[in-house]
CSV table of C-alpha atoms and ligand atoms in Angstrom, one decimal:
chain,number,residue,atom,x,y,z
A,1,MET,CA,78.9,148.6,81.3
A,2,PRO,CA,81.7,146.2,82.6
A,3,THR,CA,83.8,144.5,79.9
A,4,LEU,CA,85.0,140.9,80.4
A,5,HIS,CA,87.9,138.9,78.9
A,6,ILE,CA,85.8,135.4,78.1
A,7,ASN,CA,87.5,132.9,76.2
A,8,GLY,CA,89.8,135.1,74.2
A,9,LYS,CA,87.5,138.1,73.5
A,10,GLU,CA,86.6,141.3,75.1
A,11,THR,CA,82.7,141.1,75.9
A,12,ALA,CA,80.8,144.0,77.4
A,13,VAL,CA,78.2,142.5,79.9
A,14,ASP,CA,75.0,144.4,80.7
A,15,ALA,CA,75.2,143.6,84.3
A,16,ASP,CA,76.3,145.3,87.6
A,17,GLU,CA,79.8,144.9,88.8
A,18,SER,CA,78.5,143.1,92.0
A,19,THR,CA,76.9,140.4,89.9
A,20,PRO,CA,78.5,136.9,90.3
A,21,ILE,CA,80.2,136.0,86.7
A,22,LEU,CA,77.9,132.7,86.6
A,23,TRP,CA,75.2,135.0,86.3
A,24,ALA,CA,76.7,137.0,83.5
A,25,LEU,CA,77.8,133.9,82.0
A,26,ARG,CA,74.5,132.2,81.7
A,27,ASP,CA,71.7,134.7,82.0
A,28,THR,CA,73.6,137.8,80.1
A,29,LEU,CA,75.5,136.1,77.7
A,30,GLY,CA,73.8,132.5,77.3
A,31,MET,CA,77.0,130.7,77.7
A,32,THR,CA,75.2,127.9,79.6
A,33,GLY,CA,78.1,125.3,79.9
A,34,THR,CA,79.1,126.4,83.3
A,35,LYS,CA,76.8,125.1,85.9
A,36,PHE,CA,74.7,126.6,88.8
A,37,GLY,CA,74.8,123.9,91.6
A,38,CYS,CA,74.7,125.3,95.2
A,39,GLY,CA,75.6,128.8,94.5
A,40,GLN,CA,77.8,129.2,97.8
A,41,ALA,CA,80.8,128.0,96.4
A,42,LEU,CA,80.5,124.8,98.0
A,43,CYS,CA,80.0,122.2,95.1
A,44,GLY,CA,82.4,123.5,92.2
A,45,ALA,CA,79.8,123.0,89.3
A,46,CYS,CA,80.4,126.7,88.3
A,47,THR,CA,84.1,126.4,88.2
A,48,VAL,CA,85.8,128.6,85.4
A,49,LEU,CA,89.2,129.5,85.4
A,50,LEU,CA,90.7,133.1,86.2
A,51,ASN,CA,94.2,133.7,84.8
A,52,GLY,CA,94.3,130.0,84.5
A,53,ALA,CA,93.2,129.0,88.3
A,54,PRO,CA,90.0,127.4,89.1
A,55,VAL,CA,87.5,129.7,90.9
A,56,ARG,CA,83.7,129.4,91.6
A,57,SER,CA,81.9,131.7,89.3
A,58,CYS,CA,78.8,131.8,91.5
A,59,SER,CA,80.8,133.5,94.3
A,60,THR,CA,83.2,135.8,92.2
A,61,PRO,CA,81.9,139.0,91.0
A,62,ILE,CA,82.3,140.5,87.8
A,63,SER,CA,84.4,143.5,89.7
A,64,ALA,CA,86.9,140.6,90.8
A,65,ALA,CA,87.3,139.4,86.9
A,66,VAL,CA,87.5,143.0,85.1
A,67,GLY,CA,91.0,142.9,83.6
A,68,GLN,CA,91.8,139.1,84.2
A,69,LYS,CA,91.1,136.3,81.5
A,70,ILE,CA,88.5,134.0,82.2
A,71,THR,CA,88.2,130.7,80.3
A,72,THR,CA,84.9,128.6,80.4
A,73,ILE,CA,83.8,125.2,79.4
A,74,GLU,CA,83.0,126.3,76.0
A,75,ALA,CA,86.6,127.2,75.3
A,76,VAL,CA,88.7,124.7,77.5
A,77,GLY,CA,89.5,122.6,74.2
A,78,GLN,CA,91.6,125.5,72.7
A,79,ASP,CA,94.8,124.0,74.1
A,80,LYS,CA,96.4,120.7,73.9
A,81,VAL,CA,96.0,120.1,77.7
A,82,GLY,CA,92.1,120.7,77.4
A,83,GLN,CA,91.9,118.5,74.4
A,84,ALA,CA,93.5,115.8,76.4
A,85,VAL,CA,91.1,116.2,79.3
A,86,GLN,CA,88.3,116.2,77.1
A,87,ALA,CA,89.3,113.2,75.1
A,88,ALA,CA,90.1,111.2,78.6
A,89,TRP,CA,87.0,112.2,79.7
A,90,VAL,CA,85.2,110.7,76.9
A,91,LYS,CA,87.3,107.5,76.7
A,92,HIS,CA,86.8,106.9,80.5
A,93,ASP,CA,83.1,107.5,80.0
A,94,VAL,CA,83.4,109.7,83.0
A,95,ALA,CA,79.8,111.4,83.2
A,96,GLN,CA,77.0,110.1,84.8
A,97,CYS,CA,74.1,113.0,84.8
A,98,GLY,CA,76.8,115.2,83.8
A,99,TYR,CA,75.8,118.1,86.0
A,100,CYS,CA,79.1,118.6,87.8
A,101,GLN,CA,81.4,117.7,84.8
A,102,SER,CA,81.9,121.2,83.3
A,103,GLY,CA,83.3,122.2,86.4
A,104,GLN,CA,85.3,118.8,87.1
A,105,ILE,CA,86.8,119.3,83.6
A,106,MET,CA,88.0,122.9,84.3
A,107,SER,CA,89.8,121.9,87.8
A,108,ALA,CA,91.4,118.8,86.2
A,109,THR,CA,92.7,121.1,83.2
A,110,ALA,CA,94.1,123.7,85.5
A,111,LEU,CA,95.7,120.8,87.7
A,112,LEU,CA,97.5,119.4,84.4
A,113,ARG,CA,98.4,122.6,83.3
A,114,GLY,CA,100.6,123.3,86.7
A,115,LYS,CA,101.5,119.8,87.0
A,116,LYS,CA,102.4,117.2,84.3
A,117,LYS,CA,102.1,114.1,86.3
A,118,PRO,CA,100.0,114.6,89.3
A,119,SER,CA,99.8,111.9,92.2
A,120,ASP,CA,96.6,110.4,93.3
A,121,ALA,CA,97.0,112.8,96.5
A,122,ASP,CA,97.8,115.6,93.8
A,123,ILE,CA,94.5,114.7,92.1
A,124,ASP,CA,92.3,114.5,95.5
A,125,ALA,CA,93.7,117.7,96.7
A,126,ALA,CA,93.2,119.5,93.5
A,127,MET,CA,89.6,118.1,92.7
A,128,ALA,CA,88.4,118.2,96.5
A,129,GLY,CA,86.2,121.2,95.7
A,130,ASN,CA,84.3,119.4,93.0
A,131,ILE,CA,81.2,117.5,94.5
A,132,CYS,CA,79.8,114.8,92.3
A,133,ARG,CA,76.5,113.3,93.6
A,134,CYS,CA,76.7,110.6,91.1
A,135,GLY,CA,80.1,109.4,92.5
A,136,THR,CA,82.2,109.4,89.4
A,137,TYR,CA,85.3,109.9,91.4
A,138,VAL,CA,87.2,106.8,90.3
A,139,ARG,CA,86.6,107.5,86.9
A,140,ILE,CA,87.6,111.0,86.9
A,141,ARG,CA,90.9,110.1,88.6
A,142,ALA,CA,91.6,107.4,85.9
A,143,ALA,CA,90.7,109.8,83.3
A,144,ILE,CA,93.3,112.5,84.8
A,145,HIS,CA,96.0,110.0,84.9
A,146,ASP,CA,95.2,108.8,81.2
A,147,ALA,CA,95.1,112.6,80.2
A,148,ALA,CA,98.5,113.4,81.7
A,149,GLN,CA,100.4,110.2,79.8
A,150,SER,CA,98.7,111.4,76.6
A,151,LEU,CA,100.4,114.5,77.1
A,152,ALA,CA,103.8,113.1,78.5
B,1,LIG,S1,77.3,126.7,92.2
B,1,LIG,FE1,79.4,127.4,92.5
B,1,LIG,S2,80.3,126.2,94.0
B,1,LIG,FE2,78.1,125.5,93.7
B,2,LIG,S1,78.0,113.1,87.1
B,2,LIG,FE1,76.3,113.5,88.3
B,2,LIG,S2,77.0,114.7,89.6
B,2,LIG,FE2,78.7,114.4,88.7
């Protein structure tokens, strides 16, 4: 049985190593904060961090994550960058239906961990793989700027 390092804990996963991480999280481990959207690495709803970098968990097999550090939305608030992003999301009332937002928050957190003061172009580039059918992009951008300011 493969073991994954998820949110700071070694977790045995009762699934084949070819199973995408998304299914291990949601179906095997009951961690439903990470969402299924397209299942084809096209929408970003399923984004988690692998060693701090955003990846599409629907298209990343368990075998690619063994020995790596996975962070999901359930633990994104464990550091000050994730906390600032979450607070800015609440302040700007970013979510509409909310479906894409866990993936959006993961990508935004990865961006701000790497870049303290991202420009609009940086934000657009970093968030381009996260689709929002409700069109919350303007609020997402404002919230990322706000989070960056609160961390400065
Ligand atoms: S569900 Fe993974 S990218 Fe859409
Ligand atoms: S808030 Fe509805 S899809 Fe983004």
